[in-house]
């Protein structure tokens, strides 16, 4: 809504509750957010600091970084609710509260932007009509598993958060996500023991680099399990499970298989328990409570069938199916934003979380601005001399690239002759092939894509991410970098949709004409002249066939007299009377490095206009006199 | 080379031994001359014989007789006797009687006539041997004409035995003979298939084959498990001679990968005996499965060219253990085993296929490393003079006390404090910025104490928002702000002198309004305004009559644009014409 507001578009937000962020009013049940609120980074760069602020929404308002709202590293959910309220009110966003949309349908109309209008019906049968529908309802319907005895199970959404209620009890938790561990963490100290059952193995966030997996803050139970302190983890398909209540009210785990085979007429006692046959069956002890913490899913129920809102496949069935531009696969003009849009990068990047979808939402806004209002994707044109600089600047501070790694990328569109380029920030790489139509920018002579990636074989649920030599230090081994690092893809032509489709699995982009990895950095500070900038510059030079070095005015002067073609730095600087003179001290250093000819016998050459007859004569004479050797590097410049 | 030949001969003699172990008639003279009666009575069951019937030697038959005599010895090796039957003149029996029968040779097994050959098909020893064996081995050697026939045979053989498929341009040639001789020995082990159809050859080989030369493929059907896939094939690359075929079949018969658990120096395999190199893949228990797969893969590629063995690392000296994964043993006596470190299987294959490279790889290894390093060094060396100069200077602390540091918070308020604020926008990691910062510090030094000018800087690495707001797209950028109203971007040389002049000139309003003629004259002499007198600069004087306000406005506008670059005086008092 903020972006629409700033662009002056006609919009309204419907909120079911009386205040924004109603999800956070209830969840997480134990009130502690697991998104970090890093208030100090040692840097004042506000863009950089957003890399370590997982709670703020994007706005121009300097009152609205989240760090003003909480001092806690893991802030309370109440603070998030208060933040969202302020965000809506301070920015004067058009929100209509207490409006629950219960039905969405389409009305065909040739005139409409997308060939149809959306008709929304609220709880009072009031209808609303719009051209474009942005769905940011999140995933709020709790996942439920049905098995015999599931009526004895309590849900995460209602379970008591008071540890006293669990004193001396034995608890079974279904699920292995953060909510399950959060619940366990809360009652760890007072229960007899806690067992946890889920289908898959625990996925540790620090092993997968996915913030939705189990975070270290919640994993106290793992300690207890591995140190044999009664608590434990089990793997099993919940569908096969059954729970039986005995006369004392204790809950026993059994298998559906046994229930189906039993004699219907017989009482509860006759049910076979696994331990009857296998007397060391792991979860044989009876439980006092069973709690379900299985996560949430998208609410598909309000959409008319004509909208064809389909659940995703496999792991992603809790999210609606969308295209890489966040538009519904079947209904044009319906975009899914926020957590519900996480199917794009589920278990990969941060699109399901505030610190991720705040960028993807902005990207969708920019796409819509182009589609419906003819506003091209914002871009800046720079001279080619700034190419290395602009990449270095972005990879060091850009937060969208950093948070939405492998999903959003900066695009550098080269102008003809590679004398200038256009810089587009944070474009969804999934629709790279459609770049020209989606952004209104042209890519006539190739492009660079700047993106951040983890090492391809590094992260994973069962990987050891602390092995020796996990990080590489040398630039020539940059491609083996494991931790998040910038990668630059070079394409001579925009990849086609076909190429995008055929890209290798887990690659964000198809095979480029050239690729460059900037070596990972312990401080995520990629400004080292020799390890980071020099290899990058060489890569860019090789791609463009040009010389991107900087030169002092003296060298440019020499080139101007001895060469037909000048390096861009001289052409765009010195030749326009903007040469870099450099202090005497620097010039001396350059001479000592053997990179600059020693002209100390003369006064400043830069004083004279380059076409001064006398000056050039002197220069030529001197050139004849000096040995050529120290200038070899200049003579061997690439573009000759 | 000679050792190699010796081995060939030894294996050939083995072949001959096989062949001659078939019992033969102990006749001293190979070609027997018998009468019909004796011939027919001497025929033994199961013994093959080639007979030529003649009355008297006609001159036309003479060359043929010579050939058949020569072939007798060769055929004897295969237990086939060659007999010239002298027909009595009056004999008119079946073989002697008819005139045209005399132009034929007859092949009998026992007393069964197997085949009759026209004498012109038996034009030389090769053709005689080839045709006779071809006839005798009718069951062992299948002749095919179409691809379908070939495929049927191939399919039938899958999982059972291997197939040797030979193409000869014509029957009766030396190649044909070689194939038949090989079939005689190996016919019970492998299924031989022969064709003379060039189209078949084209269908079975991928690239355009040379139909004029013979061709032999070994098809590994015994290992074939997938019925839908054709059997793996290994073409023989040498000429079709009995020696080469024998060698090829021998190699095909050898185990794909030999497992070696002894000192590799002592290992000897078929390959080494046949003069081919042996490649050892060094293996260890932990990676055995993977090594085995690699070895098999390599072995398939090298089939017929070299042997592949899997060598347990326990038998390799420690010194080579770490550095090598491949060892190569050449058949030459006395050559030590070479240990190499190769990165992929292609290297192994080229290693063998291009033997000349072996030496180079070994000797070049160390050099290559050096070269690599050199190249890398070149790549690693900073060749950007500005970056290098700045980084050499990084330990020195710049005297920046004169320059105010502005932040996002202080930026706007600072602009209002002084009449003119010079702001350098830079990035602290960027070399050109730092070079300019040095010059800027020198400027600050020069201008120390100058009133009305504040020198300041904004580090865009710390404060990106303000830099974006101020439209800073390049590093570095210098702007001069006048009381927070107007700003001028500096676009001159990044040098101390130029920058100082620019700042000094900017201090004077442009155009400068001259009040009196005296002022105007001093202005022209460069004495007014006095603070600029020490700076060399271009100056302009605009003289306007009071009436020409339009031109004057244009001049003033130009002055705004040129502020800092030139001085512009303007005089428009009533006595303007006096100037």
Coordinates of C-alpha atoms in Angstrom, one line a residue, chain A residues 43-48 380-383 385-386 388-390 392-393 396-397 475-476 525 527 529-530 533-534 537-538 541-542 548-556 569 574 576-587 589-590 592-596 604 606-607 633-634 638, chain B residues 372-373 376-394 396 398 407-409 427-440 442 459-469 471-476 490-498:
Chain A
X43 CA 27.8 1.4 10.1
X44 CA 25.5 4.3 9.4
X45 CA 24.6 3.2 5.9
X46 CA 20.8 2.8 6.2
X47 CA 20.6 0.6 3.1
X48 CA 23.3 -1.7 4.5
X380 CA 20.0 5.3 -13.6
X381 CA 22.4 5.8 -16.6
X382 CA 26.1 5.9 -15.8
X383 CA 29.2 6.3 -17.9
X385 CA 33.9 4.3 -16.1
X386 CA 31.5 3.9 -13.2
X388 CA 33.0 -1.3 -11.4
X389 CA 32.1 1.3 -8.9
X390 CA 28.4 0.8 -9.2
X392 CA 30.9 -2.6 -5.8
X393 CA 28.6 -0.1 -4.3
X396 CA 28.3 -3.8 -0.4
X397 CA 25.1 -2.1 0.6
X475 CA 40.2 -14.6 -5.5
X476 CA 41.1 -17.3 -7.9
X525 CA 32.7 -6.2 2.8
X527 CA 35.8 -3.4 -1.2
X529 CA 41.2 -3.4 -4.1
X530 CA 43.2 -6.5 -4.9
X533 CA 37.7 -5.0 -7.1
X534 CA 40.7 -6.0 -9.3
X537 CA 37.4 -5.2 -13.1
X538 CA 39.3 -7.8 -15.1
X541 CA 37.1 -5.7 -19.1
X542 CA 37.1 -9.2 -20.6
X548 CA 38.4 0.1 -17.2
X549 CA 41.5 1.3 -15.4
X550 CA 41.8 4.7 -13.9
X551 CA 44.6 6.9 -15.1
X552 CA 46.2 10.0 -13.9
X553 CA 46.1 13.0 -16.3
X554 CA 49.7 12.4 -17.4
X555 CA 49.0 9.0 -18.7
X556 CA 45.9 10.2 -20.5
X569 CA 38.5 6.8 -18.2
X574 CA 40.7 13.9 -19.2
X576 CA 36.6 16.6 -21.3
X577 CA 39.0 18.5 -19.1
X578 CA 38.2 16.4 -16.1
X579 CA 41.4 14.5 -15.8
X580 CA 42.7 13.3 -12.5
X581 CA 45.8 15.2 -11.5
X582 CA 46.6 13.4 -8.3
X583 CA 48.7 14.9 -5.6
X584 CA 52.5 14.8 -5.9
X585 CA 52.6 12.1 -3.3
X586 CA 50.3 9.8 -5.2
X587 CA 52.1 10.4 -8.5
X589 CA 53.8 6.2 -5.6
X590 CA 52.6 5.5 -9.0
X592 CA 57.5 3.8 -7.8
X593 CA 55.1 1.1 -8.8
X594 CA 56.4 1.4 -12.3
X595 CA 52.9 2.3 -13.6
X596 CA 53.5 5.9 -14.3
X604 CA 52.5 20.1 -14.5
X606 CA 47.9 19.3 -17.0
X607 CA 48.4 23.0 -16.9
X633 CA 51.9 -2.1 -19.4
X634 CA 50.3 0.9 -20.9
X638 CA 43.6 -4.4 -23.9
Chain B
X372 CA 50.2 -20.8 -14.2
X373 CA 51.6 -19.0 -11.3
X376 CA 48.1 -15.6 -12.2
X377 CA 50.6 -13.3 -10.8
X378 CA 50.1 -11.2 -13.9
X379 CA 46.4 -11.2 -13.3
X380 CA 46.9 -10.5 -9.6
X381 CA 49.2 -7.6 -10.1
X382 CA 47.4 -4.3 -9.8
X383 CA 47.9 -2.4 -13.1
X384 CA 45.7 0.5 -12.2
X385 CA 48.0 3.3 -11.4
X386 CA 45.5 5.2 -9.4
X387 CA 44.4 2.3 -7.3
X388 CA 48.0 1.2 -6.7
X389 CA 49.2 4.7 -5.8
X390 CA 46.3 5.1 -3.4
X391 CA 46.9 1.8 -1.8
X392 CA 50.6 2.5 -1.4
X393 CA 49.6 5.6 0.4
X394 CA 46.9 4.1 2.7
X396 CA 49.5 7.8 5.7
X398 CA 45.4 12.6 5.5
X407 CA 26.1 13.3 7.6
X408 CA 22.6 12.7 6.5
X409 CA 21.5 14.5 9.7
X427 CA 33.1 6.7 -1.4
X428 CA 35.8 5.7 1.1
X429 CA 36.7 2.5 -0.7
X430 CA 37.1 4.1 -4.2
X431 CA 40.5 5.0 -5.4
X432 CA 39.8 8.0 -7.5
X433 CA 37.8 9.4 -4.6
X434 CA 40.7 9.0 -2.3
X435 CA 43.1 10.6 -4.8
X436 CA 40.8 13.5 -5.1
X437 CA 40.4 13.7 -1.4
X438 CA 44.2 14.2 -1.2
X439 CA 44.0 17.1 -3.6
X440 CA 41.0 18.4 -1.7
X442 CA 45.6 20.5 -0.2
X459 CA 31.1 9.7 2.5
X460 CA 28.5 8.0 0.4
X461 CA 29.5 4.6 1.7
X462 CA 28.1 5.8 5.0
X463 CA 25.3 8.0 3.8
X464 CA 23.9 6.7 0.6
X465 CA 20.5 8.4 0.9
X466 CA 21.9 11.9 0.8
X467 CA 24.1 11.1 -2.1
X468 CA 21.1 9.7 -4.0
X469 CA 19.0 12.7 -3.1
X471 CA 21.9 13.1 -7.6
X472 CA 25.4 11.9 -7.2
X473 CA 25.9 9.2 -9.8
X474 CA 29.7 9.3 -10.0
X475 CA 32.4 9.1 -7.5
X476 CA 33.8 11.6 -6.7
X490 CA 32.4 21.1 -10.5
X491 CA 33.4 19.6 -13.8
X492 CA 37.0 20.6 -14.2
X493 CA 40.3 18.9 -13.6
X494 CA 40.7 17.0 -10.4
X495 CA 43.7 19.0 -9.3
X496 CA 44.6 21.2 -6.4
X497 CA 45.2 24.3 -8.4
X498 CA 42.2 24.1 -10.6

